[in-house]
């Protein structure tokens, strides 16, 4: 047995492992990636099972900035400007690409950057070295020492629900996808996420009846929750078929037991919760199906891989590791990167490449500061005059207009603006929780992020009903769709929250117009003045507020016709304007 020692060991050469390796390599830090299979991105050789990605590849976005266009490229990894990598759009022209294209892209990325990857190295054990580092042993007995360990392993195992006989069902990860097996058959799919709906969608033209057992609450749809982790439109044909009376559908069944029938197929005992009855009841039924497929999700950590003394804690469902604000597990020096970063982010895009690539860039900077004496990058800006205030506001508007990291990691990553005497320091793309914990105490701090504001509207407001602008008098405080939000803290305590409202393309100030040669003057820009008011509320450079009155000054309004009654449903109305 031989030993190999590195500052960082990265387990897994999927997109997260490659992204982590790239940033460490650019920083000049030694590392080694250990990959169980023969190529990078091997997970995508068989997943998604029906080979169509749900990470979008929107190639044309009108605006010229490369950073802005990364908002709509959900598959490319981040590189420094000098590397000028080909983007994923050169591998596929499809909005929802075939998984094979991602396999090619990831393998090319690894080769192009000469990343230090050892393939065909499956890990069998992770131990401590007695000095705070790690000893990793592979299945051949080779030993690798790492001062710190980065787990980029992605999906580790299916998450099996507590159902008697669940082992009898086929699993998403290995079921035979040949559609001929399901022709004119009845199929029960267990699950409520994208994997369950992916399976059902791909069988709709073959199976006679498909039922997705989703439990006792409605499915979370991405266009309602605005979260990419929820059921996506490309996968929800089954819901439309239910409401168009086409036999297939998602039903509120809780599976209790699964039994094989001697003549073939399954008898499934289900419980339906009838809480809406005048006298609430639980209805138990025995239903028969030709096929049962379990698609109940995945686990992103295998605790038994680790010796007991360094075993990371997991959540109550054994799905995710418990991570701190720097994605460090309960074991010091053991970090999780990639999809497992969603352990701390259930709103934004941490479970997808277009989210965790920014998390990993932030993590790299945090690691360099914590262990390698390199301070987190920051930019200084003076704040002594009105001109300084206007210049800072214009700078922040430019950042909000093109940033992809803040855009995709809304409410989770922020730009932290630390107020100092006569100015400020700006820390880009830090986790909100890290900023509050490490920059907040004893300081004045502004956190600039994006977020949604649907909570400002009545609960019955339908997300698809937001088709017109909000009342001018309350539109800024009642922004429903993604918009910039500013949180101000003094000594770790939030003092106020404010925002500059929505923008159709989420571009502001000089970046708002589609025309790139339109003249821009900050003094004439209402968004700049709004932001100046927000910042001036903190730094108090003037007692005179900047006008916010002309946001719609160039628009033509007509009074509502006297002979035309208002519609009964006037659309979503903000609570503040009622």
Coordinates of C-alpha atoms in Angstrom, one line a residue:
X1 CA 0.0 0.0 0.0
X2 CA 1.2 3.5 -0.9
X3 CA 0.3 6.8 0.6
X4 CA -0.4 10.0 -1.3
X5 CA -0.8 13.3 0.6
X6 CA -2.6 16.4 -0.5
X7 CA -4.0 19.6 1.0
X8 CA -7.4 18.8 -0.5
X9 CA -9.0 15.5 -1.5
X10 CA -12.1 15.9 -3.6
X11 CA -14.3 12.8 -3.8
X12 CA -16.2 12.7 -7.1
X13 CA -15.6 14.1 -10.6
X14 CA -19.1 15.3 -11.4
X15 CA -19.8 19.0 -12.1
X16 CA -19.2 20.0 -8.5
X17 CA -15.9 18.1 -8.2
X18 CA -14.7 19.6 -11.5
X19 CA -15.7 23.1 -10.4
X20 CA -14.0 22.8 -7.1
X21 CA -10.9 21.4 -8.7
X22 CA -10.8 24.2 -11.2
X23 CA -10.9 26.9 -8.5
X24 CA -8.3 25.2 -6.3
X25 CA -6.0 24.8 -9.3
X26 CA -6.4 28.5 -10.3
X27 CA -5.5 29.3 -6.7
X28 CA -2.3 27.2 -6.8
X29 CA -3.5 24.8 -4.0
X30 CA -2.6 21.2 -4.4
X31 CA -5.5 18.7 -4.6
X32 CA -6.5 15.4 -6.0
X33 CA -9.9 14.3 -7.3
X34 CA -10.8 10.6 -6.7
X35 CA -13.5 9.4 -9.2
X36 CA -15.1 5.9 -8.9
X37 CA -15.8 5.6 -12.6
X38 CA -13.8 5.9 -15.8
X39 CA -14.8 9.4 -16.8
X40 CA -16.0 12.7 -15.4
X41 CA -19.7 13.3 -15.0
X42 CA -20.4 9.6 -15.0
X43 CA -23.7 10.1 -13.1
X44 CA -25.2 11.6 -16.3
X45 CA -24.4 8.6 -18.4
X46 CA -27.5 7.0 -16.9
X47 CA -29.4 9.9 -15.3
X48 CA -31.9 11.3 -15.8
X49 CA -33.2 7.9 -16.7
X50 CA -35.1 9.2 -19.7
X51 CA -32.1 11.3 -20.8
X52 CA -33.7 14.7 -21.0
X53 CA -32.2 17.3 -18.6
X54 CA -34.4 19.8 -16.8
X55 CA -31.5 22.4 -16.6
X56 CA -32.3 24.9 -19.4
X57 CA -29.9 25.9 -22.2
X58 CA -31.2 29.3 -23.3
X59 CA -28.8 30.4 -25.9
X60 CA -30.2 33.8 -27.0
X61 CA -30.9 36.5 -24.4
X62 CA -30.6 39.8 -26.4
X63 CA -28.2 41.4 -24.0
X64 CA -24.4 41.4 -24.6
X65 CA -22.8 40.8 -21.1
X66 CA -21.4 37.3 -20.7
X67 CA -22.2 37.4 -16.9
X68 CA -25.8 38.3 -17.7
X69 CA -26.1 35.5 -20.1
X70 CA -24.9 33.0 -17.5
X71 CA -28.2 33.7 -15.7
X72 CA -29.8 31.6 -18.5
X73 CA -27.1 29.0 -19.0
X74 CA -27.8 26.3 -16.4
X75 CA -25.1 23.9 -17.4
X76 CA -21.8 25.6 -18.0
X77 CA -19.2 25.7 -15.2
X78 CA -17.5 28.9 -14.2
X79 CA -14.0 29.8 -15.5
X80 CA -11.8 32.8 -15.2
X81 CA -11.9 35.3 -18.1
X82 CA -8.5 34.4 -19.4
X83 CA -9.5 30.7 -20.0
X84 CA -12.3 31.7 -22.5
X85 CA -13.9 28.3 -22.3
X86 CA -16.6 27.2 -24.8
X87 CA -19.9 27.3 -23.1
X88 CA -22.4 24.5 -22.9
X89 CA -24.5 26.0 -25.7
X90 CA -21.8 24.9 -28.1
X91 CA -22.6 21.3 -27.1
X92 CA -26.4 21.5 -27.6
X93 CA -29.0 23.7 -29.2
X94 CA -31.9 22.2 -27.2
X95 CA -33.5 24.2 -24.5
X96 CA -33.7 21.0 -22.4
X97 CA -30.6 19.1 -23.6
X98 CA -29.9 15.4 -23.9
X99 CA -27.8 14.2 -21.0
X100 CA -25.1 12.9 -23.3
X101 CA -24.3 16.5 -24.2
X102 CA -23.5 17.2 -20.6
X103 CA -21.3 14.1 -20.4
X104 CA -19.3 15.4 -23.3
X105 CA -19.0 18.9 -21.9
X106 CA -17.8 17.7 -18.5
X107 CA -15.2 15.4 -19.9
X108 CA -13.9 18.1 -22.2
X109 CA -13.8 20.5 -19.3
X110 CA -11.7 18.1 -17.2
X111 CA -9.3 17.5 -20.1
X112 CA -9.0 21.1 -21.2
X113 CA -7.9 22.3 -17.8
X114 CA -5.7 19.3 -17.0
X115 CA -7.5 18.8 -13.7
X116 CA -5.8 16.3 -11.4
X117 CA -8.3 13.4 -11.5
X118 CA -7.6 9.8 -10.7
X119 CA -10.3 7.7 -12.3
X120 CA -11.5 4.1 -11.4
X121 CA -10.9 4.8 -7.8
X122 CA -13.8 3.8 -5.6
X123 CA -13.7 4.9 -2.0
X124 CA -14.4 2.2 0.6
X125 CA -13.5 4.0 3.9
X126 CA -12.8 7.5 5.3
X127 CA -10.9 7.8 8.6
X128 CA -9.3 10.4 10.6
X129 CA -5.5 10.7 10.8
X130 CA -5.4 11.7 14.4
X131 CA -4.3 15.3 13.6
X132 CA -7.5 16.7 12.1
X133 CA -6.9 15.4 8.6
X134 CA -8.3 12.5 6.7
X135 CA -7.3 9.1 5.5
X136 CA -9.2 7.8 2.5
X137 CA -8.9 4.2 1.4
X138 CA -10.0 2.9 -1.9
X139 CA -11.3 -0.6 -2.7
X140 CA -7.9 -1.8 -3.8
X141 CA -6.3 -0.8 -0.5
X142 CA -4.6 2.4 -1.8
X143 CA -4.4 5.1 0.9
X144 CA -4.7 8.9 0.3
X145 CA -4.1 11.5 3.0
X146 CA -5.8 14.9 2.9
X147 CA -5.7 17.8 5.2
X148 CA -9.2 18.6 4.2
X149 CA -11.9 16.6 2.5
X150 CA -14.4 17.9 0.0
X151 CA -17.3 15.5 -0.8
X152 CA -18.6 16.1 -4.3
X153 CA -20.4 12.7 -4.6
X154 CA -23.9 13.9 -5.5
X155 CA -26.6 11.2 -5.3
X156 CA -25.4 8.4 -3.0
X157 CA -28.5 6.1 -2.7
X158 CA -32.2 6.1 -3.2
X159 CA -34.3 7.5 -0.3
X160 CA -36.7 4.7 0.6
X161 CA -39.9 5.6 2.3
X162 CA -41.1 3.6 5.3
X163 CA -43.4 1.3 3.4
X164 CA -43.8 -2.4 4.1
X165 CA -42.6 -4.3 1.0
X166 CA -40.9 -1.2 -0.6
X167 CA -38.1 -3.6 -1.6
X168 CA -40.5 -5.3 -4.0
X169 CA -41.0 -2.1 -6.1
X170 CA -38.7 -1.1 -9.0
X171 CA -36.5 1.9 -8.2
X172 CA -36.0 5.0 -10.3
X173 CA -32.3 4.3 -10.3
X174 CA -32.4 0.9 -12.0
X175 CA -35.8 0.1 -13.4
X176 CA -36.1 -1.2 -17.0
X177 CA -37.2 1.8 -19.0
X178 CA -38.2 -0.2 -22.1
X179 CA -41.7 1.3 -22.9
X180 CA -42.9 -1.9 -24.3
X181 CA -43.0 -3.4 -20.8
X182 CA -45.7 -0.9 -19.8
X183 CA -48.0 -1.0 -22.8
X184 CA -51.7 -1.2 -21.7
X185 CA -50.5 -1.7 -18.1
X186 CA -51.4 -0.1 -14.8
X187 CA -48.6 1.7 -13.1
X188 CA -48.2 3.2 -9.6
X189 CA -45.4 5.7 -9.1
X190 CA -44.4 6.6 -5.5
X191 CA -43.1 10.1 -5.1
X192 CA -43.9 13.7 -5.5
X193 CA -40.8 15.2 -7.1
X194 CA -39.3 15.5 -10.6
X195 CA -38.0 11.9 -10.8
X196 CA -41.6 10.6 -10.1
X197 CA -43.1 12.9 -12.7
X198 CA -40.3 12.2 -15.2
X199 CA -41.1 8.5 -15.1
X200 CA -44.8 9.1 -15.4
X201 CA -44.5 11.5 -18.3
X202 CA -42.4 9.1 -20.2
X203 CA -44.9 6.3 -19.8
X204 CA -48.0 8.4 -20.6
X205 CA -48.2 7.1 -24.2
X206 CA -47.7 3.5 -23.3
X207 CA -49.4 2.7 -20.0
X208 CA -53.1 2.3 -19.7
X209 CA -53.4 4.0 -16.3
X210 CA -50.7 5.8 -14.3
X211 CA -51.2 7.0 -10.8
X212 CA -48.6 9.0 -8.9
X213 CA -49.1 8.5 -5.1
X214 CA -48.1 12.0 -3.8
X215 CA -49.3 11.7 -0.2
X216 CA -51.6 14.0 1.6
X217 CA -50.6 17.4 0.2
X218 CA -50.7 19.0 -3.3
X219 CA -47.6 18.8 -5.4
X220 CA -45.2 21.8 -5.3
X221 CA -45.1 23.2 -8.9
X222 CA -42.0 25.2 -9.9
X223 CA -44.1 27.9 -11.6
X224 CA -46.0 28.4 -8.3
X225 CA -43.1 28.2 -5.8
X226 CA -40.4 29.7 -8.2
X227 CA -38.0 27.0 -7.0
X228 CA -36.2 24.9 -9.6
X229 CA -36.2 21.9 -7.3
X230 CA -40.0 21.5 -7.5
X231 CA -41.9 19.8 -10.3
X232 CA -41.0 21.5 -13.5
X233 CA -43.4 22.2 -16.5
X234 CA -41.5 19.8 -18.7
X235 CA -42.5 17.0 -16.3
X236 CA -46.0 17.9 -15.4
X237 CA -48.0 16.5 -18.4
X238 CA -49.5 14.0 -16.0
X239 CA -51.2 16.8 -14.1
X240 CA -52.7 18.2 -17.3
X241 CA -54.0 14.8 -18.3
X242 CA -55.7 14.4 -14.9
X243 CA -57.6 17.7 -15.3
X244 CA -58.4 16.8 -18.9
X245 CA -60.0 13.5 -17.8
X246 CA -57.4 11.3 -19.5
X247 CA -57.1 8.5 -16.9
X248 CA -53.6 9.3 -15.7
X249 CA -53.1 11.5 -12.7
X250 CA -51.5 12.4 -9.4
X251 CA -53.6 11.3 -6.5
X252 CA -53.5 11.8 -2.7
X253 CA -52.6 8.3 -1.7
X254 CA -50.2 7.2 1.1
X255 CA -48.8 3.8 0.4
X256 CA -48.9 1.5 3.4
X257 CA -47.9 -1.9 2.1
X258 CA -46.8 -3.5 -1.2
X259 CA -47.4 -7.3 -1.9
X260 CA -46.7 -9.3 -5.0
X261 CA -49.6 -11.2 -6.4
X262 CA -49.0 -14.9 -7.3
X263 CA -50.4 -14.3 -10.8
X264 CA -48.2 -11.3 -11.4
X265 CA -48.4 -7.6 -10.5
X266 CA -48.9 -6.1 -7.1
X267 CA -51.6 -5.5 -4.5
X268 CA -51.0 -2.1 -2.8
X269 CA -52.7 -1.0 0.4
X270 CA -53.1 2.7 0.5
X271 CA -54.5 5.2 2.9
X272 CA -56.4 8.3 1.7
X273 CA -56.7 11.1 4.3
X274 CA -60.2 12.6 4.1
X275 CA -59.6 15.7 6.3
X276 CA -62.0 17.7 4.1
X277 CA -65.1 15.6 5.1
X278 CA -67.6 16.9 7.6
X279 CA -66.5 13.9 9.7
X280 CA -62.8 13.5 8.8
X281 CA -61.8 9.9 8.1
X282 CA -58.9 7.7 6.9
X283 CA -59.9 5.5 4.0
X284 CA -57.9 2.3 3.5
X285 CA -58.1 0.6 0.1
X286 CA -56.4 -2.3 -1.7
X287 CA -55.5 -1.5 -5.2
X288 CA -54.0 -3.6 -8.0
X289 CA -51.2 -2.6 -10.3
X290 CA -49.0 -4.3 -12.9
X291 CA -46.0 -2.2 -12.0
X292 CA -44.9 -0.2 -8.9
X293 CA -41.9 2.2 -9.3
X294 CA -40.4 4.0 -6.3
X295 CA -39.2 7.6 -7.0
X296 CA -39.1 9.0 -3.6
X297 CA -35.9 11.0 -3.8
X298 CA -32.3 10.5 -3.0
X299 CA -29.7 10.5 -0.2
X300 CA -26.7 12.8 -0.6
X301 CA -24.5 11.3 2.2
X302 CA -23.7 7.8 3.4
X303 CA -22.6 8.1 7.0
X304 CA -21.4 4.5 7.2
X305 CA -18.6 5.4 4.8
X306 CA -17.0 7.3 7.6
X307 CA -15.4 6.0 10.8
X308 CA -17.6 6.7 13.8
X309 CA -15.3 9.4 15.3
X310 CA -15.5 11.5 12.2
X311 CA -18.9 10.6 10.9
X312 CA -20.9 13.7 9.8
X313 CA -24.3 14.3 11.3
X314 CA -27.3 14.0 8.9
X315 CA -30.8 15.5 8.9
X316 CA -33.9 13.8 10.3
X317 CA -34.6 12.1 6.9
X318 CA -31.0 11.0 6.4
X319 CA -31.1 12.9 3.1
X320 CA -28.6 15.7 3.6
X321 CA -25.6 16.3 5.8
X322 CA -25.9 19.0 8.4
X323 CA -23.8 21.9 7.2
X324 CA -22.8 25.2 8.7
X325 CA -22.7 28.6 6.9
X326 CA -19.5 27.6 5.1
X327 CA -20.8 24.2 4.0
X328 CA -18.6 22.5 6.5
X329 CA -20.1 19.4 8.1
X330 CA -20.2 18.6 11.8
X331 CA -16.7 17.1 11.3
X332 CA -14.1 19.9 11.1
X333 CA -12.4 20.1 7.7
X334 CA -15.0 17.9 6.0
X335 CA -17.0 19.9 3.5
X336 CA -19.8 19.0 1.1
X337 CA -20.1 20.6 -2.4
X338 CA -22.6 20.2 -5.2
X339 CA -26.2 19.1 -4.9
X340 CA -25.7 18.4 -1.2
X341 CA -25.3 22.2 -0.7
X342 CA -29.1 22.3 -0.9
X343 CA -29.0 21.2 2.8
X344 CA -28.8 24.9 3.5
X345 CA -30.9 26.2 0.6
X346 CA -34.4 25.1 0.0
X347 CA -35.4 28.1 -2.1
X348 CA -32.8 28.9 -4.7
X349 CA -30.7 26.7 -7.1
X350 CA -28.1 25.0 -4.9
X351 CA -29.3 21.6 -6.1
X352 CA -28.5 22.5 -9.8
X353 CA -25.2 23.3 -11.5
X354 CA -26.3 26.9 -12.1
X355 CA -26.6 27.4 -8.4
X356 CA -23.9 25.4 -6.8
X357 CA -21.2 26.7 -9.2
X358 CA -21.5 30.0 -7.4
X359 CA -21.6 28.4 -4.0
X360 CA -18.4 26.6 -4.8
X361 CA -16.7 29.9 -6.0
X362 CA -17.7 31.4 -2.7
X363 CA -16.5 28.4 -0.7
X364 CA -13.1 28.5 -2.4
X365 CA -12.7 32.1 -1.3
X366 CA -13.7 31.2 2.2
X367 CA -11.3 28.3 2.3
X368 CA -8.5 30.5 1.0
X369 CA -9.2 33.0 3.8
X370 CA -9.6 30.5 6.5
X371 CA -6.7 28.2 5.8
X372 CA -4.3 30.0 3.4
X373 CA -4.1 33.6 4.6
X374 CA -5.9 35.2 1.6
X375 CA -8.5 37.7 2.6
X376 CA -11.9 37.4 1.0
X377 CA -11.9 39.7 -2.1
X378 CA -13.5 43.0 -1.5
X379 CA -13.8 46.4 -3.1
X380 CA -13.6 49.7 -1.3
X381 CA -15.8 52.7 -2.1
X382 CA -15.8 56.2 -0.5
X383 CA -19.1 57.6 1.1
X384 CA -18.3 61.2 2.0
X385 CA -20.4 63.1 -0.4
X386 CA -23.6 63.0 -2.5
X387 CA -21.4 62.3 -5.6
X388 CA -20.0 59.3 -3.7
X389 CA -23.5 58.1 -2.9
X390 CA -24.6 58.5 -6.5
X391 CA -21.5 56.7 -7.7
X392 CA -22.0 53.8 -5.3
X393 CA -25.7 53.5 -6.2
X394 CA -24.8 53.4 -9.9
X395 CA -22.2 50.7 -9.2
X396 CA -24.6 48.6 -7.3
X397 CA -27.2 48.9 -10.0
X398 CA -24.7 47.7 -12.5
X399 CA -24.0 44.7 -10.3
X400 CA -27.7 43.9 -9.9
X401 CA -28.2 44.2 -13.6
X402 CA -25.8 41.5 -14.7
X403 CA -24.9 39.4 -11.8
X404 CA -25.8 35.7 -12.3
X405 CA -24.7 34.5 -8.9
X406 CA -27.0 36.8 -7.0
X407 CA -29.8 36.2 -9.5
X408 CA -29.7 32.4 -9.3
X409 CA -28.9 32.2 -5.6
X410 CA -31.6 34.7 -4.5
X411 CA -32.0 35.1 -0.8
X412 CA -29.0 32.8 -0.1
X413 CA -26.0 34.6 -1.6
X414 CA -25.6 38.3 -1.2
X415 CA -23.2 41.1 -1.7
X416 CA -22.3 42.3 1.8
X417 CA -21.6 46.0 2.1
X418 CA -19.7 46.7 5.3
X419 CA -19.9 50.4 6.4
X420 CA -16.6 51.9 7.6
X421 CA -15.6 55.5 8.4
X422 CA -16.0 57.5 5.3
X423 CA -16.8 54.6 3.0
X424 CA -17.6 50.9 2.6
X425 CA -16.2 47.6 1.6
X426 CA -18.1 45.3 -0.7
X427 CA -17.8 41.5 -0.4
X428 CA -19.4 39.8 -3.4
X429 CA -21.4 36.6 -3.4
X430 CA -21.1 35.5 0.3
X431 CA -23.7 33.3 2.0
X432 CA -26.2 35.5 3.8
X433 CA -25.8 33.5 7.0
X434 CA -22.0 33.9 6.9
X435 CA -22.2 37.6 6.4
X436 CA -24.6 38.0 9.3
X437 CA -22.4 35.9 11.6
X438 CA -18.9 37.1 10.6
X439 CA -19.5 40.7 9.4
X440 CA -22.5 41.8 11.4
X441 CA -21.5 41.9 15.1
X442 CA -20.2 45.3 16.1
X443 CA -20.7 46.7 12.6
X444 CA -23.1 48.4 10.3
X445 CA -23.9 46.1 7.4
X446 CA -26.0 46.1 4.3
X447 CA -26.9 42.8 2.6
X448 CA -27.9 43.1 -1.1
X449 CA -29.7 40.2 -2.6
X450 CA -32.6 39.2 -4.7
X451 CA -35.9 37.8 -3.5
X452 CA -39.6 37.3 -4.4
X453 CA -42.4 39.2 -2.7
X454 CA -45.5 37.1 -3.2
X455 CA -46.0 37.1 0.6
X456 CA -47.2 40.7 0.2
X457 CA -50.3 39.5 -1.6
X458 CA -53.4 37.6 -0.4
X459 CA -53.0 33.8 -0.2
X460 CA -55.5 33.1 -2.9
X461 CA -53.5 35.1 -5.5
X462 CA -52.5 32.8 -8.3
X463 CA -48.9 33.1 -9.5
X464 CA -50.2 33.1 -13.1
X465 CA -52.4 36.0 -12.4
X466 CA -49.5 38.5 -12.1
X467 CA -49.7 39.7 -15.7
X468 CA -49.9 43.5 -15.2
X469 CA -47.9 46.1 -13.2
X470 CA -48.8 46.8 -9.6
X471 CA -50.3 50.0 -8.4
X472 CA -47.8 52.8 -8.9
X473 CA -48.3 54.0 -5.3
X474 CA -47.2 50.7 -3.8
X475 CA -45.3 48.9 -6.6
X476 CA -41.9 49.3 -5.0
X477 CA -42.9 47.8 -1.7
X478 CA -45.2 45.2 -3.4
X479 CA -42.8 43.7 -5.9
X480 CA -43.9 40.1 -6.4
X481 CA -41.4 38.8 -8.8
X482 CA -37.6 38.6 -8.4
X483 CA -36.2 42.0 -7.3
X484 CA -33.3 43.5 -5.3
X485 CA -33.8 43.6 -1.6
X486 CA -31.5 45.5 0.9
X487 CA -31.3 44.5 4.6
X488 CA -29.6 46.9 7.0
X489 CA -28.1 45.6 10.2
X490 CA -26.5 47.3 13.2
X491 CA -24.4 45.1 15.5
X492 CA -26.0 42.0 14.1
X493 CA -29.6 43.2 14.5
X494 CA -31.8 44.0 11.5
X495 CA -32.9 47.6 11.5
X496 CA -34.9 47.7 8.2
X497 CA -35.5 46.1 4.8
X498 CA -36.1 47.9 1.6
X499 CA -36.0 47.3 -2.2
X500 CA -35.9 49.1 -5.5
X501 CA -38.8 47.2 -7.1
X502 CA -39.2 44.9 -10.1
X503 CA -37.7 45.2 -13.6
X504 CA -39.0 43.2 -16.6
X505 CA -35.5 41.9 -17.5
X506 CA -34.1 42.5 -13.9
X507 CA -31.8 45.2 -15.2
X508 CA -31.5 48.6 -13.7
X509 CA -30.1 52.1 -14.3
X510 CA -27.8 52.2 -17.4
X511 CA -28.6 48.5 -18.1
X512 CA -32.3 48.8 -18.3
X513 CA -32.7 49.7 -21.9
X514 CA -32.4 47.2 -24.7
X515 CA -30.6 49.8 -26.7
X516 CA -26.9 49.8 -25.8
X517 CA -26.3 53.3 -27.0
X518 CA -29.0 55.1 -25.1
X519 CA -27.5 58.0 -23.1
X520 CA -27.6 57.5 -19.3
X521 CA -27.3 60.1 -16.5
X522 CA -27.6 58.8 -12.9
X523 CA -29.2 62.0 -11.8
X524 CA -32.1 61.4 -14.1
X525 CA -32.6 57.7 -13.1
X526 CA -35.4 57.1 -10.6
X527 CA -33.9 53.7 -9.7
X528 CA -30.6 55.3 -8.9
X529 CA -32.4 57.9 -6.7
X530 CA -34.4 55.1 -4.9
X531 CA -31.2 53.4 -4.1
X532 CA -29.6 56.6 -3.0
X533 CA -32.5 57.1 -0.6
X534 CA -32.0 53.6 0.8
X535 CA -28.3 54.1 1.4
X536 CA -28.7 57.7 2.6
X537 CA -31.1 56.4 5.3
X538 CA -28.1 54.7 6.7
X539 CA -25.2 57.1 6.1
X540 CA -27.2 60.3 6.3
X541 CA -25.3 62.5 3.9
X542 CA -28.3 64.8 3.3
X543 CA -31.6 65.6 5.0
X544 CA -33.3 66.1 1.6
X545 CA -34.7 62.9 0.0
X546 CA -34.2 62.3 -3.7
X547 CA -37.3 62.3 -5.8
X548 CA -38.9 58.9 -6.7
X549 CA -41.9 60.4 -8.5
X550 CA -41.2 59.9 -12.1
X551 CA -40.9 56.1 -12.5
X552 CA -43.6 56.2 -15.1
X553 CA -43.3 59.8 -16.3
X554 CA -42.8 58.8 -19.9
X555 CA -45.8 56.5 -20.1
X556 CA -49.2 57.5 -21.4
X557 CA -52.1 56.8 -19.1
X558 CA -55.8 57.1 -19.9
X559 CA -58.6 57.2 -17.3
X560 CA -60.7 54.1 -16.9
X561 CA -63.7 54.5 -19.2
X562 CA -66.8 55.7 -17.3
X563 CA -69.1 53.3 -19.2
X564 CA -66.8 50.2 -18.6
X565 CA -67.4 48.4 -15.3
X566 CA -64.3 47.2 -13.4
X567 CA -63.9 43.4 -13.7
X568 CA -65.0 41.3 -10.8
X569 CA -61.5 39.9 -10.5
X570 CA -59.1 42.8 -10.8
X571 CA -56.0 40.6 -10.5
X572 CA -53.7 40.2 -7.5
X573 CA -53.7 43.2 -5.2
X574 CA -51.0 44.0 -2.7
X575 CA -52.1 44.1 0.9
X576 CA -50.4 47.5 1.2
X577 CA -52.6 49.0 -1.6
X578 CA -56.0 47.7 -0.3

